[in-house]
mmCIF file of N, CA and C and ligand atoms in Angstrom:
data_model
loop_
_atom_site.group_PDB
_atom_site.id
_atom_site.type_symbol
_atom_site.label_atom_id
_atom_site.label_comp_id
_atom_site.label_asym_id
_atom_site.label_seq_id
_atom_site.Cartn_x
_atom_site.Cartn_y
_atom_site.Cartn_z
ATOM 1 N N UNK A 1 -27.322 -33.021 322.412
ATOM 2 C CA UNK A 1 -28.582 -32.446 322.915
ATOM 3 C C UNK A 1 -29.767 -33.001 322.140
ATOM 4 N N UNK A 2 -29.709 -32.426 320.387
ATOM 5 C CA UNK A 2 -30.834 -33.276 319.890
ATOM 6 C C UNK A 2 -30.925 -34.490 320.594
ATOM 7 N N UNK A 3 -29.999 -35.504 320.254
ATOM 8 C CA UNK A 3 -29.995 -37.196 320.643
ATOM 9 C C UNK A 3 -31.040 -37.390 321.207
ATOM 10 N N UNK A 4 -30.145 -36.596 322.706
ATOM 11 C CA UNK A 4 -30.716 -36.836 323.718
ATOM 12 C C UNK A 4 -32.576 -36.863 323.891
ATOM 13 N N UNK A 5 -33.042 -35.677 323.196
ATOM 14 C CA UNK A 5 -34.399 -35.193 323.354
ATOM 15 C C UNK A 5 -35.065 -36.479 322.680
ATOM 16 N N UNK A 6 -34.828 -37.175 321.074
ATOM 17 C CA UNK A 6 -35.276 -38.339 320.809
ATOM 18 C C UNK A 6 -35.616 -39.810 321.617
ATOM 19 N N UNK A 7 -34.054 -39.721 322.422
ATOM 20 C CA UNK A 7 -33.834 -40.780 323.138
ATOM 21 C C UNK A 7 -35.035 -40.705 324.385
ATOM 22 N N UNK A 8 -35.238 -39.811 324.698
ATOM 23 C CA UNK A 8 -36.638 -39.354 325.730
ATOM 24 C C UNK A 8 -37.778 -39.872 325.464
ATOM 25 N N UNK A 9 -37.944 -39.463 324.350
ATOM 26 C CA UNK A 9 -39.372 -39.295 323.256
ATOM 27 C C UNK A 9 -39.841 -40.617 323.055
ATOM 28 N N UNK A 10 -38.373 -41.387 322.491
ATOM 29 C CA UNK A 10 -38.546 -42.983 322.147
ATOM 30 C C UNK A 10 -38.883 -44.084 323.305
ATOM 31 N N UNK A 11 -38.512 -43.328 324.828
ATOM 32 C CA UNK A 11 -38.569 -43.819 326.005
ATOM 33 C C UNK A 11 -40.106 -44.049 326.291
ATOM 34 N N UNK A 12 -40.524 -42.408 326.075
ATOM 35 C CA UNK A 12 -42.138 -42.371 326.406
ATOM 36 C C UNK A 12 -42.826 -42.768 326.041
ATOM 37 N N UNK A 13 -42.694 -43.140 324.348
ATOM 38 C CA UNK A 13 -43.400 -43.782 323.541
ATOM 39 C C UNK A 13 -43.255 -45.229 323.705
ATOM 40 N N UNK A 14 -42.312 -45.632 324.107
ATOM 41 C CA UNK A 14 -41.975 -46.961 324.747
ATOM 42 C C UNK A 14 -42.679 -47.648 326.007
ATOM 43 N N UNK A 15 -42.561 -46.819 326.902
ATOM 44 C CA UNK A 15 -43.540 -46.780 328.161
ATOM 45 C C UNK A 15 -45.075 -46.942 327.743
ATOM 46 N N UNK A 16 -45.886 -45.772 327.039
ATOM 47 C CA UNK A 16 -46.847 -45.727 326.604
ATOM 48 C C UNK A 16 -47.551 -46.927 326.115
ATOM 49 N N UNK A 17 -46.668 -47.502 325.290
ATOM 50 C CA UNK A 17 -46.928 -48.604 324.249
ATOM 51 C C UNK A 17 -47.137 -50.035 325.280
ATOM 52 N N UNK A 18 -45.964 -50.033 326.222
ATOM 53 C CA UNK A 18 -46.379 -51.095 327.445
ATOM 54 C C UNK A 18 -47.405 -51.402 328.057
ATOM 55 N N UNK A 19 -47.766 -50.091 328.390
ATOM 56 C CA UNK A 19 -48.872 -49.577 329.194
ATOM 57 C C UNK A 19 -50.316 -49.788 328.643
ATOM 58 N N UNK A 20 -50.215 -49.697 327.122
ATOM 59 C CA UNK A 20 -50.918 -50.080 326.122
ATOM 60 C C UNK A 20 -51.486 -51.860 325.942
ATOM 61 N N UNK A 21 -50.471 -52.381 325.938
ATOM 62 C CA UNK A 21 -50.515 -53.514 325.900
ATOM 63 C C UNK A 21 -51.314 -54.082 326.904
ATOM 64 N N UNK A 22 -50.200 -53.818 328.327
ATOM 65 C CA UNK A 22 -50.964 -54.232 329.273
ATOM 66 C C UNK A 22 -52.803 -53.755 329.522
ATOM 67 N N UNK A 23 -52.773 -52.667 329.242
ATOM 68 C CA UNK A 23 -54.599 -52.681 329.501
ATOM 69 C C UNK A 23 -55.305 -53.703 328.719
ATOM 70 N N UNK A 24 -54.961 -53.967 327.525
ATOM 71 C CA UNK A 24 -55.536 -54.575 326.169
ATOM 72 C C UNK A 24 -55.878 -56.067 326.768
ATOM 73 N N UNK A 25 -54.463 -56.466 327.428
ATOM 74 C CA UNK A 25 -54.476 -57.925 327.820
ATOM 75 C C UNK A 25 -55.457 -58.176 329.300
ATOM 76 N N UNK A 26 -55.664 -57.108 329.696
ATOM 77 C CA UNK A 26 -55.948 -57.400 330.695
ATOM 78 C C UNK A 26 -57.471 -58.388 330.777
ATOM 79 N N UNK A 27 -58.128 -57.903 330.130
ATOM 80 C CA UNK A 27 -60.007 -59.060 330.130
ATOM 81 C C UNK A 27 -59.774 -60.138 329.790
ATOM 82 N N UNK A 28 -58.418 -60.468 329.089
ATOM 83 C CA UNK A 28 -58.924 -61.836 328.631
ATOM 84 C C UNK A 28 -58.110 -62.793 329.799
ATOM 85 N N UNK A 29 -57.338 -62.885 331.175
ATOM 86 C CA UNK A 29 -57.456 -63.338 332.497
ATOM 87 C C UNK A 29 -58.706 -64.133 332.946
ATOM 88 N N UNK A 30 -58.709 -65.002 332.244
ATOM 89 C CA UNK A 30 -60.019 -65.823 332.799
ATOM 90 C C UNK A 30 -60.459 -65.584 333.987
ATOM 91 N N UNK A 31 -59.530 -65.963 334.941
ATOM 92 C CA UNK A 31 -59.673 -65.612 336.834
ATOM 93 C C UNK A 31 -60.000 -64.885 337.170
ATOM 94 N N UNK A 32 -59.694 -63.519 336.642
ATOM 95 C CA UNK A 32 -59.759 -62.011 336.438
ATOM 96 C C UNK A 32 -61.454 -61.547 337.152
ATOM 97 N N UNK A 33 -61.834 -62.035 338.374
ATOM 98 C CA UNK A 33 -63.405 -61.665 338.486
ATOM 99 C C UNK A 33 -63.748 -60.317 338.443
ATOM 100 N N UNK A 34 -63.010 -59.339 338.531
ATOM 101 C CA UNK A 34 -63.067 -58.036 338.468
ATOM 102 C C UNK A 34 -63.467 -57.559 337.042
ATOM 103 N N UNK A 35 -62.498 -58.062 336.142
ATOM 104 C CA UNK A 35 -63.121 -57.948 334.839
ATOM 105 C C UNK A 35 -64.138 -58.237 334.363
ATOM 106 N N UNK A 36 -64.420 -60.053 334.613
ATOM 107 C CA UNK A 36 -65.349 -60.475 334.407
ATOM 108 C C UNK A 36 -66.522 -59.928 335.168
ATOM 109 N N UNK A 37 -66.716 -59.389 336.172
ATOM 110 C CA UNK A 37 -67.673 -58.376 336.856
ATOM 111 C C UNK A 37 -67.959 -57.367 335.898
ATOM 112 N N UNK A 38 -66.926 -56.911 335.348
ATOM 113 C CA UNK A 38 -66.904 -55.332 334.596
ATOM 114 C C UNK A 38 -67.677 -55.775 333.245
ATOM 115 N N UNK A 39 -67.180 -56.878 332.651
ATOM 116 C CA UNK A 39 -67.895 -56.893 331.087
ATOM 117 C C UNK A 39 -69.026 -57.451 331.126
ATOM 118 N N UNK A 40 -69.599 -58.029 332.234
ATOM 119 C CA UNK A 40 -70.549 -58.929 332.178
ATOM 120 C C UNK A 40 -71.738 -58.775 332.960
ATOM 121 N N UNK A 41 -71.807 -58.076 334.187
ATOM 122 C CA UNK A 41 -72.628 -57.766 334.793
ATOM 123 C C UNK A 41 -72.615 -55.465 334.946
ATOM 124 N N UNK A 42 -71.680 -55.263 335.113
ATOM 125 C CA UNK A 42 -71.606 -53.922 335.400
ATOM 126 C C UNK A 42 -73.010 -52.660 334.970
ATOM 127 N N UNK A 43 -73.228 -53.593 333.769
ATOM 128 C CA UNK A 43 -73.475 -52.842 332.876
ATOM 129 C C UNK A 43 -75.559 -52.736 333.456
ATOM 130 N N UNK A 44 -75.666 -54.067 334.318
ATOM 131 C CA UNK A 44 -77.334 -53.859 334.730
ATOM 132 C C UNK A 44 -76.868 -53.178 336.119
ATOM 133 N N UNK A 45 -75.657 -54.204 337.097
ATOM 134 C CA UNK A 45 -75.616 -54.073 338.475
ATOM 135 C C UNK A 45 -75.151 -52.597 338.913
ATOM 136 N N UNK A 46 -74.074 -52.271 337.751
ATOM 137 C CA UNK A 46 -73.396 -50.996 337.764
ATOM 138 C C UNK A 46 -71.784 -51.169 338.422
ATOM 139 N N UNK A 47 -70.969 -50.686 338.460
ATOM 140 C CA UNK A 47 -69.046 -51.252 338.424
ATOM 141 C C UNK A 47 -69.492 -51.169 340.296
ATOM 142 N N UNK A 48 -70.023 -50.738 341.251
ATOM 143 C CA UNK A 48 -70.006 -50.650 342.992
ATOM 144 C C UNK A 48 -70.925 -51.989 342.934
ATOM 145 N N UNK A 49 -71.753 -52.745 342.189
ATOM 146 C CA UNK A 49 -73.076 -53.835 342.683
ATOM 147 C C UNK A 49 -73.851 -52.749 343.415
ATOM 148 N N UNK A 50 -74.337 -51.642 343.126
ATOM 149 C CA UNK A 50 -75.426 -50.972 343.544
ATOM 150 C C UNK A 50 -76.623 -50.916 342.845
ATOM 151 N N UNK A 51 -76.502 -51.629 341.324
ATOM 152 C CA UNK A 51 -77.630 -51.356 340.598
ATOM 153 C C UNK A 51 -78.181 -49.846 339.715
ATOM 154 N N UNK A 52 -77.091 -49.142 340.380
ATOM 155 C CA UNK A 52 -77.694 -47.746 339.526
ATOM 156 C C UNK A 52 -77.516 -47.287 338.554
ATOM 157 N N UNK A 53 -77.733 -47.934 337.356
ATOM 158 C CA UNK A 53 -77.406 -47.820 335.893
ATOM 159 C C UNK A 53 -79.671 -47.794 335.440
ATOM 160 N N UNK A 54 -79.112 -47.047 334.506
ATOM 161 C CA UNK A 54 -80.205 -47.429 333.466
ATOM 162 C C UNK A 54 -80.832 -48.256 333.348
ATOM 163 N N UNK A 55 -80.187 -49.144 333.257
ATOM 164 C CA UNK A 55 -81.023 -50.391 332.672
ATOM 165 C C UNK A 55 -81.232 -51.269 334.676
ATOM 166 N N UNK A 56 -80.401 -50.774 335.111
ATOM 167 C CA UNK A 56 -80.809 -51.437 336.574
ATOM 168 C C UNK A 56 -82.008 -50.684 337.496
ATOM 169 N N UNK A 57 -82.043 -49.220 337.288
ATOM 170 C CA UNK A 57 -83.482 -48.736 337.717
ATOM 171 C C UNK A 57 -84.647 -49.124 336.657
ATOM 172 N N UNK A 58 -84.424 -49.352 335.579
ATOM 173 C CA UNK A 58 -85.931 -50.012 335.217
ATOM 174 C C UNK A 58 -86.256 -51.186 335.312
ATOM 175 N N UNK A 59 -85.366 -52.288 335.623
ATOM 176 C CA UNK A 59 -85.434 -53.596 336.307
ATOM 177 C C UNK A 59 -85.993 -53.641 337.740
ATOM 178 N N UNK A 60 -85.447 -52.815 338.282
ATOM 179 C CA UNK A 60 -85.838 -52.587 339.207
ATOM 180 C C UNK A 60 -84.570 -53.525 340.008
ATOM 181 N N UNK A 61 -83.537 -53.943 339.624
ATOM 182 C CA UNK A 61 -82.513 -54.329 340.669
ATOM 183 C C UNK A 61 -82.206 -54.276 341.857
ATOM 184 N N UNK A 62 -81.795 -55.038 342.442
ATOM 185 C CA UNK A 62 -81.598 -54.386 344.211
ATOM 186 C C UNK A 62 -80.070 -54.449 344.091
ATOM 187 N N UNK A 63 -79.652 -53.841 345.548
ATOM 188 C CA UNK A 63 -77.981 -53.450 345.691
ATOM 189 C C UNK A 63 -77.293 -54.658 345.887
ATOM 190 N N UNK A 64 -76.608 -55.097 344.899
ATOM 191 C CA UNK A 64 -75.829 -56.170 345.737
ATOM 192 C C UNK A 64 -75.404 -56.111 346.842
ATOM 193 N N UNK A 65 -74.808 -55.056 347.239
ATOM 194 C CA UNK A 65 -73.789 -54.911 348.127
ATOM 195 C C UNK A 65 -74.615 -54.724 349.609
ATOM 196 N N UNK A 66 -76.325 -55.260 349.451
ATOM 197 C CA UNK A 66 -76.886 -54.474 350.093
ATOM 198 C C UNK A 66 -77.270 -55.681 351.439
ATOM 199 N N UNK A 67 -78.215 -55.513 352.766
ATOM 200 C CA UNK A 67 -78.117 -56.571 353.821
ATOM 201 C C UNK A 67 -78.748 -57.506 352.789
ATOM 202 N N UNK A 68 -80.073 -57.608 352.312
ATOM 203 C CA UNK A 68 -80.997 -58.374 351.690
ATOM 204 C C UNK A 68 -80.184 -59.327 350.963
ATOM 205 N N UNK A 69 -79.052 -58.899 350.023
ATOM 206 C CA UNK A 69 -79.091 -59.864 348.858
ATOM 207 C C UNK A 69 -77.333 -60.059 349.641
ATOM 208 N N UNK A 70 -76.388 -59.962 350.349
ATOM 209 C CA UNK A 70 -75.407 -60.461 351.225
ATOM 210 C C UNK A 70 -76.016 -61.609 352.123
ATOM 211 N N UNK A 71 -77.479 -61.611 352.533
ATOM 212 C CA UNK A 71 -77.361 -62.762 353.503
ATOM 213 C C UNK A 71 -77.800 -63.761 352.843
ATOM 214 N N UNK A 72 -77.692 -64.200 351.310
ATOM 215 C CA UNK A 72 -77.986 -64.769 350.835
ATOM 216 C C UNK A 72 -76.672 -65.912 350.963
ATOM 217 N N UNK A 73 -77.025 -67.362 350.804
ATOM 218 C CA UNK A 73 -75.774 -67.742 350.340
ATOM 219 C C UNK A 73 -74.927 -67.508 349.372
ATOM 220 N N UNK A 74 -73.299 -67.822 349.182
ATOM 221 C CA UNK A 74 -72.903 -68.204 348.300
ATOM 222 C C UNK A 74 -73.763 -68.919 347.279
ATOM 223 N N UNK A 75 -74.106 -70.665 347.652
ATOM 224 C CA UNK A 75 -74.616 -71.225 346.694
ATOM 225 C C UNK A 75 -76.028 -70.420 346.121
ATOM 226 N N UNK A 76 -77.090 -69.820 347.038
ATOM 227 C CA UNK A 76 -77.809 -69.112 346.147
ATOM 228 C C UNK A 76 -77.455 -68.355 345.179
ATOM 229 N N UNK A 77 -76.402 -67.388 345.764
ATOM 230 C CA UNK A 77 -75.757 -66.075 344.496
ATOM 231 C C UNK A 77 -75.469 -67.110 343.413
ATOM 232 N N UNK A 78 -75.108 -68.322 343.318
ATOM 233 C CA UNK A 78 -74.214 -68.991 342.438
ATOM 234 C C UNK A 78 -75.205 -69.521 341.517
ATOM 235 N N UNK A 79 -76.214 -70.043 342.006
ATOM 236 C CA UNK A 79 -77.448 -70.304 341.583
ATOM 237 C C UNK A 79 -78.294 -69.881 340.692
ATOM 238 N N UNK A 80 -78.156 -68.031 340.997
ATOM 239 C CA UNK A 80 -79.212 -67.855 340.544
ATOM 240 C C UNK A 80 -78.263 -66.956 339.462
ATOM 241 N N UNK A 81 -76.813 -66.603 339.258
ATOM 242 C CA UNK A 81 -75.905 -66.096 338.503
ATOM 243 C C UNK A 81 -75.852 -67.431 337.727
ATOM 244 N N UNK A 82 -75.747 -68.536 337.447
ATOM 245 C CA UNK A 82 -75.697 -69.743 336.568
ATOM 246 C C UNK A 82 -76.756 -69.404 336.259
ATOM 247 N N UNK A 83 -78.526 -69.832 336.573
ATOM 248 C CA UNK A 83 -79.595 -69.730 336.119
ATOM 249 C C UNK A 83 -80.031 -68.881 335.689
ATOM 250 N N UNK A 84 -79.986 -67.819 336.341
ATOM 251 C CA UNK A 84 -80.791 -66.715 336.157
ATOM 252 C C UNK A 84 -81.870 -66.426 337.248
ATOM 253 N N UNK A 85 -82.268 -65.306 337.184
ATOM 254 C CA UNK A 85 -83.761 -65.359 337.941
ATOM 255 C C UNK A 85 -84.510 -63.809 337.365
ATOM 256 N N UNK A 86 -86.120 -64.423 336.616
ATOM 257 C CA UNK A 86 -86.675 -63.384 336.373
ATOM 258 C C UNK A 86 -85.875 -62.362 334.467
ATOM 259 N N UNK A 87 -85.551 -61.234 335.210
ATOM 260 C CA UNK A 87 -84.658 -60.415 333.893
ATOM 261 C C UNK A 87 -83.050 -60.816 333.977
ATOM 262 N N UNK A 88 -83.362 -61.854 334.964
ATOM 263 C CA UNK A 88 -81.452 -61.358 335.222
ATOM 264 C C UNK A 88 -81.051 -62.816 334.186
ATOM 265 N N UNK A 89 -80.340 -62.667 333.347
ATOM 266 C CA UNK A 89 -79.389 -63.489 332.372
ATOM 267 C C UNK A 89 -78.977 -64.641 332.867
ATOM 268 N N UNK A 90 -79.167 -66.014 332.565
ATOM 269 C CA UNK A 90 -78.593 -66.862 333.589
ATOM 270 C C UNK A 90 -77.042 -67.388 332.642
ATOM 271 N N UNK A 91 -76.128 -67.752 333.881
ATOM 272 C CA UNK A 91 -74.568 -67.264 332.596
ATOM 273 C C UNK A 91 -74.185 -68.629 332.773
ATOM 274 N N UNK A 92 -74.866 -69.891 332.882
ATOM 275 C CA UNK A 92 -74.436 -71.059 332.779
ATOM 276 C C UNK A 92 -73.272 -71.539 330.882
ATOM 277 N N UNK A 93 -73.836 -71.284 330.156
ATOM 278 C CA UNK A 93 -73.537 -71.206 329.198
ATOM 279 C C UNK A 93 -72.131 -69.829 328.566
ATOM 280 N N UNK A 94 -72.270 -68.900 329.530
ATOM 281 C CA UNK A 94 -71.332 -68.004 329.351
ATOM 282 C C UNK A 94 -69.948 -68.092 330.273
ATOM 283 N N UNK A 95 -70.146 -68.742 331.466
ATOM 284 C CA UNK A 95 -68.854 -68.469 332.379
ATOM 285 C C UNK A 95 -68.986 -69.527 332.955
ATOM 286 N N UNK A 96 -67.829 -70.594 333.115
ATOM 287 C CA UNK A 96 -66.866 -71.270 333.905
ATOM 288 C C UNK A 96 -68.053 -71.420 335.390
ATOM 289 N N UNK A 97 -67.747 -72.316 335.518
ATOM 290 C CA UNK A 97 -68.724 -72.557 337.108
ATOM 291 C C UNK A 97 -67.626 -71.624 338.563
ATOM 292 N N UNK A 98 -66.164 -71.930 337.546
ATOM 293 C CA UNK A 98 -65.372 -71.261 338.505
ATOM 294 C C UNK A 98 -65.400 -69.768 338.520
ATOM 295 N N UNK A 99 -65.503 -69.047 337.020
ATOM 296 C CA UNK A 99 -65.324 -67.970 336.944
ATOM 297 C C UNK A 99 -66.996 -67.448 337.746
ATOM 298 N N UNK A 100 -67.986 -68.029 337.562
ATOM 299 C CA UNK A 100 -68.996 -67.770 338.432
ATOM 300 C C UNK A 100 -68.921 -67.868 340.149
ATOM 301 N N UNK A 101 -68.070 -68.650 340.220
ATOM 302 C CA UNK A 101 -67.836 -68.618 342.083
ATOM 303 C C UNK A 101 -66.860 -67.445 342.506
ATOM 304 N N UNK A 102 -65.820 -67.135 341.595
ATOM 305 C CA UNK A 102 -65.357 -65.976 341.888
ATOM 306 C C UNK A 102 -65.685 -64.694 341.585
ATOM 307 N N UNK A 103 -66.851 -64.450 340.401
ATOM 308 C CA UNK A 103 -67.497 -63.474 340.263
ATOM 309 C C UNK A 103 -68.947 -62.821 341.322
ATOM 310 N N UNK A 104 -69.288 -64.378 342.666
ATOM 311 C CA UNK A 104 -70.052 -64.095 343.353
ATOM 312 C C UNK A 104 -68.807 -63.680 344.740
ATOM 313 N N UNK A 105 -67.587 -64.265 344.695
ATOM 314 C CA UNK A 105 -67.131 -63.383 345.781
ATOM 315 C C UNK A 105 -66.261 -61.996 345.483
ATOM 316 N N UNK A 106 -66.708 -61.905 344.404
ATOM 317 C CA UNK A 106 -65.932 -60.635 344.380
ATOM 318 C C UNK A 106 -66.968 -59.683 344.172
ATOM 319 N N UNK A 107 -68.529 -60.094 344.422
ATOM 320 C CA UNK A 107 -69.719 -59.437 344.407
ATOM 321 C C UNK A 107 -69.622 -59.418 346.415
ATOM 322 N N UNK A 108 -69.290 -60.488 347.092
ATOM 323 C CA UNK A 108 -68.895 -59.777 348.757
ATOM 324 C C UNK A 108 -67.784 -58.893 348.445
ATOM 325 N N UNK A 109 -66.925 -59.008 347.875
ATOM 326 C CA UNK A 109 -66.079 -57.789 348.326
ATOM 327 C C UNK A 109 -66.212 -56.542 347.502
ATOM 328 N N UNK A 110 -67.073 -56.348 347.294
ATOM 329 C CA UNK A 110 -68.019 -55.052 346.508
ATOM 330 C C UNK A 110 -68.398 -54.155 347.876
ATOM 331 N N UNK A 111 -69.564 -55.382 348.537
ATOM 332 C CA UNK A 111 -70.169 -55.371 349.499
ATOM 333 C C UNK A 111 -69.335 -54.950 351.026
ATOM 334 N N UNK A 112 -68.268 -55.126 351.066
ATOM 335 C CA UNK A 112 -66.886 -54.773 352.034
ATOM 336 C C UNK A 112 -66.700 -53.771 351.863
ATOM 337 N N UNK A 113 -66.483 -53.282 350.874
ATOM 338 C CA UNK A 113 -65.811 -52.169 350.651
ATOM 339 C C UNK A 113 -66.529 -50.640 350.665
ATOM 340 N N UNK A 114 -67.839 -51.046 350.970
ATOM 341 C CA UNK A 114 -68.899 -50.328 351.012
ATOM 342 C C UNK A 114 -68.839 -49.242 352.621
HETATM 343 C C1 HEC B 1 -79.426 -57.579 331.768
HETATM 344 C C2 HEC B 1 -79.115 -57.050 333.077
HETATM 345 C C3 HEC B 1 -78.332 -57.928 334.041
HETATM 346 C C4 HEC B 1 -77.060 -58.424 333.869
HETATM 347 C C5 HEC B 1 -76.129 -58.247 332.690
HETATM 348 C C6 HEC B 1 -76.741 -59.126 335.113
HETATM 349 N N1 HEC B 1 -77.801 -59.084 335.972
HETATM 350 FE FE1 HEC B 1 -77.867 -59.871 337.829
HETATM 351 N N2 HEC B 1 -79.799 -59.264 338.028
HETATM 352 C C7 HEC B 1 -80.521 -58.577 337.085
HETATM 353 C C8 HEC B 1 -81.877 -58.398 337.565
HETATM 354 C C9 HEC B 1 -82.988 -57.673 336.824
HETATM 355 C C10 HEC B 1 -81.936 -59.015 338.841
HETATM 356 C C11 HEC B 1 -83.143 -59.093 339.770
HETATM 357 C C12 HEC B 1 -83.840 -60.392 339.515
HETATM 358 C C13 HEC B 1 -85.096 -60.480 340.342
HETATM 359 O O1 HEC B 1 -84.994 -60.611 341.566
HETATM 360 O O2 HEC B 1 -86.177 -60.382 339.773
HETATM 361 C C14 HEC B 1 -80.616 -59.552 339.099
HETATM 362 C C15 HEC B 1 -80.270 -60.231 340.246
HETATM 363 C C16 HEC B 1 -79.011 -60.718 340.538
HETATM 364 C C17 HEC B 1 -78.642 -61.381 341.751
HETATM 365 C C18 HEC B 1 -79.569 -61.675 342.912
HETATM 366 C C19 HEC B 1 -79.771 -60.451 343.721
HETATM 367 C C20 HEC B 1 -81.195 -60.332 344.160
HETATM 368 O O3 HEC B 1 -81.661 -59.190 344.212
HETATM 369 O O4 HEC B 1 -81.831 -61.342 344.425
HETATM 370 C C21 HEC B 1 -77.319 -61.702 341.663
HETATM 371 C C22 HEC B 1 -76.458 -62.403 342.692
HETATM 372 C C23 HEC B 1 -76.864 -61.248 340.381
HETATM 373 N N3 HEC B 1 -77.906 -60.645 339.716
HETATM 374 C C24 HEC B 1 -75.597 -61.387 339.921
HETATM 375 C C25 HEC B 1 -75.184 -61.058 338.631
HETATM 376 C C26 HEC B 1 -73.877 -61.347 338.122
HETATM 377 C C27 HEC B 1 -72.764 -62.001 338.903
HETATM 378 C C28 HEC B 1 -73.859 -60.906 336.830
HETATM 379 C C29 HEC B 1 -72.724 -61.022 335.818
HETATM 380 C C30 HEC B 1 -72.160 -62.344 335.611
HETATM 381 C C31 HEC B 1 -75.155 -60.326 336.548
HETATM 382 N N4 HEC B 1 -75.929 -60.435 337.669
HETATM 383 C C32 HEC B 1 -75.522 -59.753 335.344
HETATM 384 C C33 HEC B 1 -80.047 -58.105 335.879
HETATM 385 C C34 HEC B 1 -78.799 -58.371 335.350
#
């Protein structure tokens, strides 16, 4: 009976610890645009691309997800996420040209899911 109750315990803590791991590893997935969405932009655009954070109502941000900034191109979004425009950070120097093309389509499927 004891055993048994350890053998449980050591299970959960086992599980736990996996589970552990795996979150830990998860940002550093280069490809990962979701992440890279999350650590890198979330924080003006907000985790939906709606802009409603703090620091995105005093910018005055618009919705990603919104008609205005969707009928934009790709290459604009890509453009102006490499460059910058205005307050917005330009991430030429921070992200992969690739990790920037998949961080602008996973800014449409923000916009989808809406
Ligand atoms: C420091 C806050 C901040 C961060 C971080 C940030 N942005 Fe922005 N972003 C802005 C602001 C402010 C604008 C509006 C610029 C303007 O039109 O004056 C903007 C505009 C944009 C636009 C154009 C939308 C429009 O309204 O024209 C895109 C696309 C965009 N950001 C993508 C991103 C992506 C992708 C990331 C992460 C890699 C990111 N932003 C990180 C502040 C930020």
């Amino acid at each position: 009976m004891g055993s048994a109750r350890i053998n449980l315990s050591r299970a959960v803590m086992f599980a736990m610890l996996a589970a552990g791991l795996a979150l830990w590893s998860t940002p550093a997935g280069a490809d990962d645009a979701a992440a890279t969405y999350k650590a890198k932009c979330a924080m003006c655009h907000g985790a939906d691309g709606k802009g409603d954070t703090p620091v995105g109502k005093k910018m005055g941000i618009r919705d990603l997800t919104s008609a205005d900034v969707q009928k934009m191109s790709d290459e604009e979004l890509i453009t102006i996420t490499t460059k910058g425009k205005n307050k917005m950070p330009g991430y030429e120097n921070k992200l992969s040209a690739a990790q920037i093309k998949d961080v602008v389509a996973y800014i449409r499927q923000l916009a989808k899911g809406k």
